[in-house]
C-alpha cells in the first residue's frame, strides 16, 4: 500500500498539533506531555484526583501516547519528534478510512463523558476556552479558534467540536473552519 500523501495544509496542521502537545517545549513528545493534557482537563473541569473520571482521562491520554509511541517512534529513541509525529499522524489518520474514528474519536468521547458533555451540549465561550486551554492552546490561539468556530455558529455544540476535530485532522479543504481549531497555524 502506498503511503498517504498529506497536503501542505495538513502538514501545517499536524505540526501545529505537535507544538500544542509539546507542553514543555523541548521539541519531542513523551508520556509527560500527554499526562500534562490529562492534568489540565482534571483541573479545568474540577475532577478530583484519583477519582474514576480523573483516572479515565489519564488512562486515555497515556493510551494515546502509547499508541503514538508504538507506531511513531521510528528511530527508537523513546520520544516522538515532530517529523515522526507528522508521519505517524498521516498514516494513522489519512492512511485508513476509519483512522479518525479509531484514534481521535474515542478520546473526544471520553472527554465528553467525563466532563458531562453530550453531543447536543452548546459550548459557551468559557466551556470552549476550557476545552482548548486544557489541550494546551494559548489564549491568542483560542481567540482565533473562537472567531472561526463559535462566531460562525448560533449554537456551537460538542458534536460541532467533534466535527471540527475531524476536519482539523482529516480535511484538506483550505476553507474549512475546523482548520482553525488550534488557532493560527
PDB file of C-alpha atoms in Angstrom:
ATOM      1  CA  UNK A   1       0.000   0.000   0.000  1.00  0.00           C
ATOM      2  CA  UNK A   2       1.343   3.401  -0.980  1.00  0.00           C
ATOM      3  CA  UNK A   3       1.793   5.849   1.885  1.00  0.00           C
ATOM      4  CA  UNK A   4      -0.784   8.634   2.060  1.00  0.00           C
ATOM      5  CA  UNK A   5       0.463  11.985   0.841  1.00  0.00           C
ATOM      6  CA  UNK A   6      -0.723  14.847   3.037  1.00  0.00           C
ATOM      7  CA  UNK A   7      -1.268  18.283   1.581  1.00  0.00           C
ATOM      8  CA  UNK A   8       0.865  21.183   2.748  1.00  0.00           C
ATOM      9  CA  UNK A   9      -2.165  22.390   4.730  1.00  0.00           C
ATOM     10  CA  UNK A  10      -2.457  19.061   6.543  1.00  0.00           C
ATOM     11  CA  UNK A  11       1.251  19.041   7.328  1.00  0.00           C
ATOM     12  CA  UNK A  12       0.977  22.553   8.790  1.00  0.00           C
ATOM     13  CA  UNK A  13      -1.971  21.481  10.943  1.00  0.00           C
ATOM     14  CA  UNK A  14      -0.148  18.360  12.177  1.00  0.00           C
ATOM     15  CA  UNK A  15       2.901  20.454  13.040  1.00  0.00           C
ATOM     16  CA  UNK A  16       0.665  22.855  14.951  1.00  0.00           C
ATOM     17  CA  UNK A  17      -0.842  19.933  16.877  1.00  0.00           C
ATOM     18  CA  UNK A  18       2.648  18.722  17.734  1.00  0.00           C
ATOM     19  CA  UNK A  19       3.630  22.148  19.084  1.00  0.00           C
ATOM     20  CA  UNK A  20       0.440  22.346  21.167  1.00  0.00           C
ATOM     21  CA  UNK A  21       1.043  18.880  22.615  1.00  0.00           C
ATOM     22  CA  UNK A  22       4.710  19.617  23.392  1.00  0.00           C
ATOM     23  CA  UNK A  23       3.830  21.104  26.777  1.00  0.00           C
ATOM     24  CA  UNK A  24       7.401  21.578  27.962  1.00  0.00           C
ATOM     25  CA  UNK A  25       8.624  22.936  24.617  1.00  0.00           C
ATOM     26  CA  UNK A  26      11.554  20.533  24.396  1.00  0.00           C
ATOM     27  CA  UNK A  27      10.870  19.573  20.771  1.00  0.00           C
ATOM     28  CA  UNK A  28       9.789  15.991  21.469  1.00  0.00           C
ATOM     29  CA  UNK A  29       6.724  14.269  22.863  1.00  0.00           C
ATOM     30  CA  UNK A  30       6.872  11.803  25.693  1.00  0.00           C
ATOM     31  CA  UNK A  31       4.265  10.460  28.070  1.00  0.00           C
ATOM     32  CA  UNK A  32       4.619  13.508  30.342  1.00  0.00           C
ATOM     33  CA  UNK A  33       3.290  15.780  27.576  1.00  0.00           C
ATOM     34  CA  UNK A  34       0.146  13.656  27.324  1.00  0.00           C
ATOM     35  CA  UNK A  35      -0.167  13.443  31.106  1.00  0.00           C
ATOM     36  CA  UNK A  36       0.004  17.244  31.206  1.00  0.00           C
ATOM     37  CA  UNK A  37      -3.078  17.416  28.972  1.00  0.00           C
ATOM     38  CA  UNK A  38      -4.883  14.991  31.284  1.00  0.00           C
ATOM     39  CA  UNK A  39      -3.863  17.099  34.306  1.00  0.00           C
ATOM     40  CA  UNK A  40      -5.165  20.273  32.647  1.00  0.00           C
ATOM     41  CA  UNK A  41      -8.501  18.588  31.925  1.00  0.00           C
ATOM     42  CA  UNK A  42      -8.722  17.433  35.540  1.00  0.00           C
ATOM     43  CA  UNK A  43      -8.028  20.977  36.775  1.00  0.00           C
ATOM     44  CA  UNK A  44     -10.255  22.812  34.271  1.00  0.00           C
ATOM     45  CA  UNK A  45     -13.186  20.515  34.951  1.00  0.00           C
ATOM     46  CA  UNK A  46     -12.618  20.150  38.694  1.00  0.00           C
ATOM     47  CA  UNK A  47     -12.159  16.396  38.655  1.00  0.00           C
ATOM     48  CA  UNK A  48     -10.976  15.030  41.986  1.00  0.00           C
ATOM     49  CA  UNK A  49      -7.511  13.490  41.908  1.00  0.00           C
ATOM     50  CA  UNK A  50      -7.739   9.680  41.814  1.00  0.00           C
ATOM     51  CA  UNK A  51     -11.457   9.793  41.038  1.00  0.00           C
ATOM     52  CA  UNK A  52     -12.756   7.400  38.373  1.00  0.00           C
ATOM     53  CA  UNK A  53     -13.165  10.355  35.992  1.00  0.00           C
ATOM     54  CA  UNK A  54      -9.642  11.652  36.568  1.00  0.00           C
ATOM     55  CA  UNK A  55      -8.202   8.161  36.249  1.00  0.00           C
ATOM     56  CA  UNK A  56     -10.093   7.624  32.993  1.00  0.00           C
ATOM     57  CA  UNK A  57      -8.768  10.839  31.437  1.00  0.00           C
ATOM     58  CA  UNK A  58      -5.233   9.964  32.486  1.00  0.00           C
ATOM     59  CA  UNK A  59      -5.603   6.462  31.052  1.00  0.00           C
ATOM     60  CA  UNK A  60      -6.999   7.809  27.780  1.00  0.00           C
ATOM     61  CA  UNK A  61      -4.071  10.168  27.271  1.00  0.00           C
ATOM     62  CA  UNK A  62      -1.482   7.601  28.345  1.00  0.00           C
ATOM     63  CA  UNK A  63      -3.070   5.195  25.870  1.00  0.00           C
ATOM     64  CA  UNK A  64      -2.945   7.799  23.133  1.00  0.00           C
ATOM     65  CA  UNK A  65       0.758   8.286  23.779  1.00  0.00           C
ATOM     66  CA  UNK A  66       1.377   4.526  23.958  1.00  0.00           C
ATOM     67  CA  UNK A  67      -0.137   4.069  20.503  1.00  0.00           C
ATOM     68  CA  UNK A  68       1.783   7.059  19.142  1.00  0.00           C
ATOM     69  CA  UNK A  69       4.984   5.687  20.655  1.00  0.00           C
ATOM     70  CA  UNK A  70       4.393   2.147  19.418  1.00  0.00           C
ATOM     71  CA  UNK A  71       3.873   3.206  15.811  1.00  0.00           C
ATOM     72  CA  UNK A  72       5.590   6.583  15.739  1.00  0.00           C
ATOM     73  CA  UNK A  73       8.957   6.160  17.439  1.00  0.00           C
ATOM     74  CA  UNK A  74      10.637   5.476  14.121  1.00  0.00           C
ATOM     75  CA  UNK A  75      14.206   5.828  15.435  1.00  0.00           C
ATOM     76  CA  UNK A  76      13.576   4.005  18.744  1.00  0.00           C
ATOM     77  CA  UNK A  77      14.743   6.869  20.961  1.00  0.00           C
ATOM     78  CA  UNK A  78      11.638   6.575  23.209  1.00  0.00           C
ATOM     79  CA  UNK A  79      10.261  10.004  22.241  1.00  0.00           C
ATOM     80  CA  UNK A  80       8.347  11.336  19.255  1.00  0.00           C
ATOM     81  CA  UNK A  81       9.906  14.211  17.343  1.00  0.00           C
ATOM     82  CA  UNK A  82       7.903  16.496  15.083  1.00  0.00           C
ATOM     83  CA  UNK A  83       8.668  14.597  11.872  1.00  0.00           C
ATOM     84  CA  UNK A  84       7.758  11.279  13.486  1.00  0.00           C
ATOM     85  CA  UNK A  85       4.522  12.838  14.721  1.00  0.00           C
ATOM     86  CA  UNK A  86       3.614  14.131  11.250  1.00  0.00           C
ATOM     87  CA  UNK A  87       4.473  10.797   9.624  1.00  0.00           C
ATOM     88  CA  UNK A  88       2.538   8.730  12.148  1.00  0.00           C
ATOM     89  CA  UNK A  89      -0.437  11.077  12.200  1.00  0.00           C
ATOM     90  CA  UNK A  90      -0.539  10.980   8.404  1.00  0.00           C
ATOM     91  CA  UNK A  91      -0.509   7.184   8.359  1.00  0.00           C
ATOM     92  CA  UNK A  92      -2.980   6.696  11.195  1.00  0.00           C
ATOM     93  CA  UNK A  93      -5.497   9.378  10.228  1.00  0.00           C
ATOM     94  CA  UNK A  94      -5.180   9.747   6.474  1.00  0.00           C
ATOM     95  CA  UNK A  95      -3.934   6.286   5.584  1.00  0.00           C
ATOM     96  CA  UNK A  96      -7.051   4.452   6.644  1.00  0.00           C
ATOM     97  CA  UNK A  97     -10.718   5.385   6.208  1.00  0.00           C
ATOM     98  CA  UNK A  98     -11.530   4.781   9.880  1.00  0.00           C
ATOM     99  CA  UNK A  99      -8.371   6.460  11.218  1.00  0.00           C
ATOM    100  CA  UNK A 100     -10.073   9.356  12.975  1.00  0.00           C
ATOM    101  CA  UNK A 101     -12.771   7.109  14.425  1.00  0.00           C
ATOM    102  CA  UNK A 102     -10.142   4.745  15.835  1.00  0.00           C
ATOM    103  CA  UNK A 103      -7.579   7.261  17.100  1.00  0.00           C
ATOM    104  CA  UNK A 104      -9.241  10.570  17.991  1.00  0.00           C
ATOM    105  CA  UNK A 105     -12.967   9.958  18.396  1.00  0.00           C
ATOM    106  CA  UNK A 106     -12.595   7.726  21.495  1.00  0.00           C
ATOM    107  CA  UNK A 107     -10.532  10.461  23.177  1.00  0.00           C
ATOM    108  CA  UNK A 108     -13.195  13.066  22.423  1.00  0.00           C
ATOM    109  CA  UNK A 109     -15.968  10.769  23.641  1.00  0.00           C
ATOM    110  CA  UNK A 110     -14.071  10.156  26.886  1.00  0.00           C
ATOM    111  CA  UNK A 111     -13.596  13.885  27.426  1.00  0.00           C
ATOM    112  CA  UNK A 112     -17.279  14.461  26.760  1.00  0.00           C
ATOM    113  CA  UNK A 113     -18.406  11.734  29.125  1.00  0.00           C
ATOM    114  CA  UNK A 114     -16.044  12.676  31.949  1.00  0.00           C
ATOM    115  CA  UNK A 115     -16.850  16.376  31.634  1.00  0.00           C
ATOM    116  CA  UNK A 116     -20.602  15.803  31.323  1.00  0.00           C
ATOM    117  CA  UNK A 117     -20.873  16.968  27.717  1.00  0.00           C
ATOM    118  CA  UNK A 118     -23.489  15.416  25.473  1.00  0.00           C
ATOM    119  CA  UNK A 119     -23.358  15.815  21.709  1.00  0.00           C
ATOM    120  CA  UNK A 120     -26.073  18.489  21.902  1.00  0.00           C
ATOM    121  CA  UNK A 121     -24.387  20.460  24.705  1.00  0.00           C
ATOM    122  CA  UNK A 122     -23.970  24.029  23.491  1.00  0.00           C
ATOM    123  CA  UNK A 123     -20.461  25.252  24.209  1.00  0.00           C
ATOM    124  CA  UNK A 124     -20.376  28.580  25.975  1.00  0.00           C
ATOM    125  CA  UNK A 125     -17.366  30.825  25.496  1.00  0.00           C
ATOM    126  CA  UNK A 126     -15.994  29.615  28.832  1.00  0.00           C
ATOM    127  CA  UNK A 127     -16.529  25.936  28.100  1.00  0.00           C
ATOM    128  CA  UNK A 128     -14.925  26.288  24.657  1.00  0.00           C
ATOM    129  CA  UNK A 129     -11.971  28.104  26.229  1.00  0.00           C
ATOM    130  CA  UNK A 130     -11.613  25.462  28.946  1.00  0.00           C
ATOM    131  CA  UNK A 131     -11.600  22.610  26.428  1.00  0.00           C
ATOM    132  CA  UNK A 132      -8.973  24.237  24.205  1.00  0.00           C
ATOM    133  CA  UNK A 133      -6.841  25.513  27.087  1.00  0.00           C
ATOM    134  CA  UNK A 134      -6.804  22.010  28.565  1.00  0.00           C
ATOM    135  CA  UNK A 135      -5.350  20.775  25.288  1.00  0.00           C
ATOM    136  CA  UNK A 136      -2.630  23.418  25.532  1.00  0.00           C
ATOM    137  CA  UNK A 137      -3.976  26.022  23.115  1.00  0.00           C
ATOM    138  CA  UNK A 138      -2.749  29.505  24.027  1.00  0.00           C
ATOM    139  CA  UNK A 139      -5.163  32.385  24.738  1.00  0.00           C
ATOM    140  CA  UNK A 140      -4.368  34.205  21.443  1.00  0.00           C
ATOM    141  CA  UNK A 141      -4.985  30.982  19.505  1.00  0.00           C
ATOM    142  CA  UNK A 142      -8.207  30.356  21.434  1.00  0.00           C
ATOM    143  CA  UNK A 143      -9.426  33.733  20.164  1.00  0.00           C
ATOM    144  CA  UNK A 144      -8.604  32.704  16.587  1.00  0.00           C
ATOM    145  CA  UNK A 145     -10.406  29.378  17.022  1.00  0.00           C
ATOM    146  CA  UNK A 146     -13.354  31.201  18.590  1.00  0.00           C
ATOM    147  CA  UNK A 147     -13.598  33.577  15.632  1.00  0.00           C
ATOM    148  CA  UNK A 148     -13.637  30.725  13.115  1.00  0.00           C
ATOM    149  CA  UNK A 149     -15.842  28.288  15.012  1.00  0.00           C
ATOM    150  CA  UNK A 150     -18.045  29.848  17.688  1.00  0.00           C
ATOM    151  CA  UNK A 151     -18.621  33.177  15.983  1.00  0.00           C
ATOM    152  CA  UNK A 152     -19.700  31.326  12.835  1.00  0.00           C
ATOM    153  CA  UNK A 153     -22.424  29.366  14.642  1.00  0.00           C
ATOM    154  CA  UNK A 154     -25.527  30.388  16.543  1.00  0.00           C
ATOM    155  CA  UNK A 155     -25.170  27.355  18.797  1.00  0.00           C
ATOM    156  CA  UNK A 156     -21.860  25.520  18.590  1.00  0.00           C
ATOM    157  CA  UNK A 157     -22.300  22.126  20.241  1.00  0.00           C
ATOM    158  CA  UNK A 158     -19.966  19.417  21.444  1.00  0.00           C
ATOM    159  CA  UNK A 159     -20.914  17.484  18.275  1.00  0.00           C
ATOM    160  CA  UNK A 160     -19.735  20.511  16.277  1.00  0.00           C
ATOM    161  CA  UNK A 161     -16.459  20.417  18.203  1.00  0.00           C
ATOM    162  CA  UNK A 162     -16.047  16.745  17.306  1.00  0.00           C
ATOM    163  CA  UNK A 163     -16.660  17.622  13.644  1.00  0.00           C
ATOM    164  CA  UNK A 164     -14.148  20.487  13.873  1.00  0.00           C
ATOM    165  CA  UNK A 165     -11.602  17.962  15.173  1.00  0.00           C
ATOM    166  CA  UNK A 166     -12.388  15.615  12.283  1.00  0.00           C
ATOM    167  CA  UNK A 167     -11.923  18.490   9.833  1.00  0.00           C
ATOM    168  CA  UNK A 168      -8.722  19.614  11.531  1.00  0.00           C
ATOM    169  CA  UNK A 169      -7.145  16.186  11.314  1.00  0.00           C
ATOM    170  CA  UNK A 170      -8.584  14.869   8.059  1.00  0.00           C
ATOM    171  CA  UNK A 171      -9.709  17.662   5.760  1.00  0.00           C
ATOM    172  CA  UNK A 172      -7.558  19.121   3.012  1.00  0.00           C
ATOM    173  CA  UNK A 173     -10.119  21.878   2.332  1.00  0.00           C
ATOM    174  CA  UNK A 174      -8.382  25.226   2.875  1.00  0.00           C
ATOM    175  CA  UNK A 175     -11.749  26.892   3.538  1.00  0.00           C
ATOM    176  CA  UNK A 176     -12.698  24.532   6.368  1.00  0.00           C
ATOM    177  CA  UNK A 177     -13.412  26.240   9.677  1.00  0.00           C
ATOM    178  CA  UNK A 178     -12.004  23.223  11.533  1.00  0.00           C
ATOM    179  CA  UNK A 179      -8.540  24.124  10.260  1.00  0.00           C
ATOM    180  CA  UNK A 180      -8.501  26.831  12.924  1.00  0.00           C
ATOM    181  CA  UNK A 181      -9.359  24.535  15.848  1.00  0.00           C
ATOM    182  CA  UNK A 182      -5.974  25.120  17.478  1.00  0.00           C
ATOM    183  CA  UNK A 183      -5.669  28.719  16.331  1.00  0.00           C
ATOM    184  CA  UNK A 184      -3.323  30.168  13.782  1.00  0.00           C
ATOM    185  CA  UNK A 185      -1.012  27.720  12.111  1.00  0.00           C
TER     186      UNK A 185
END
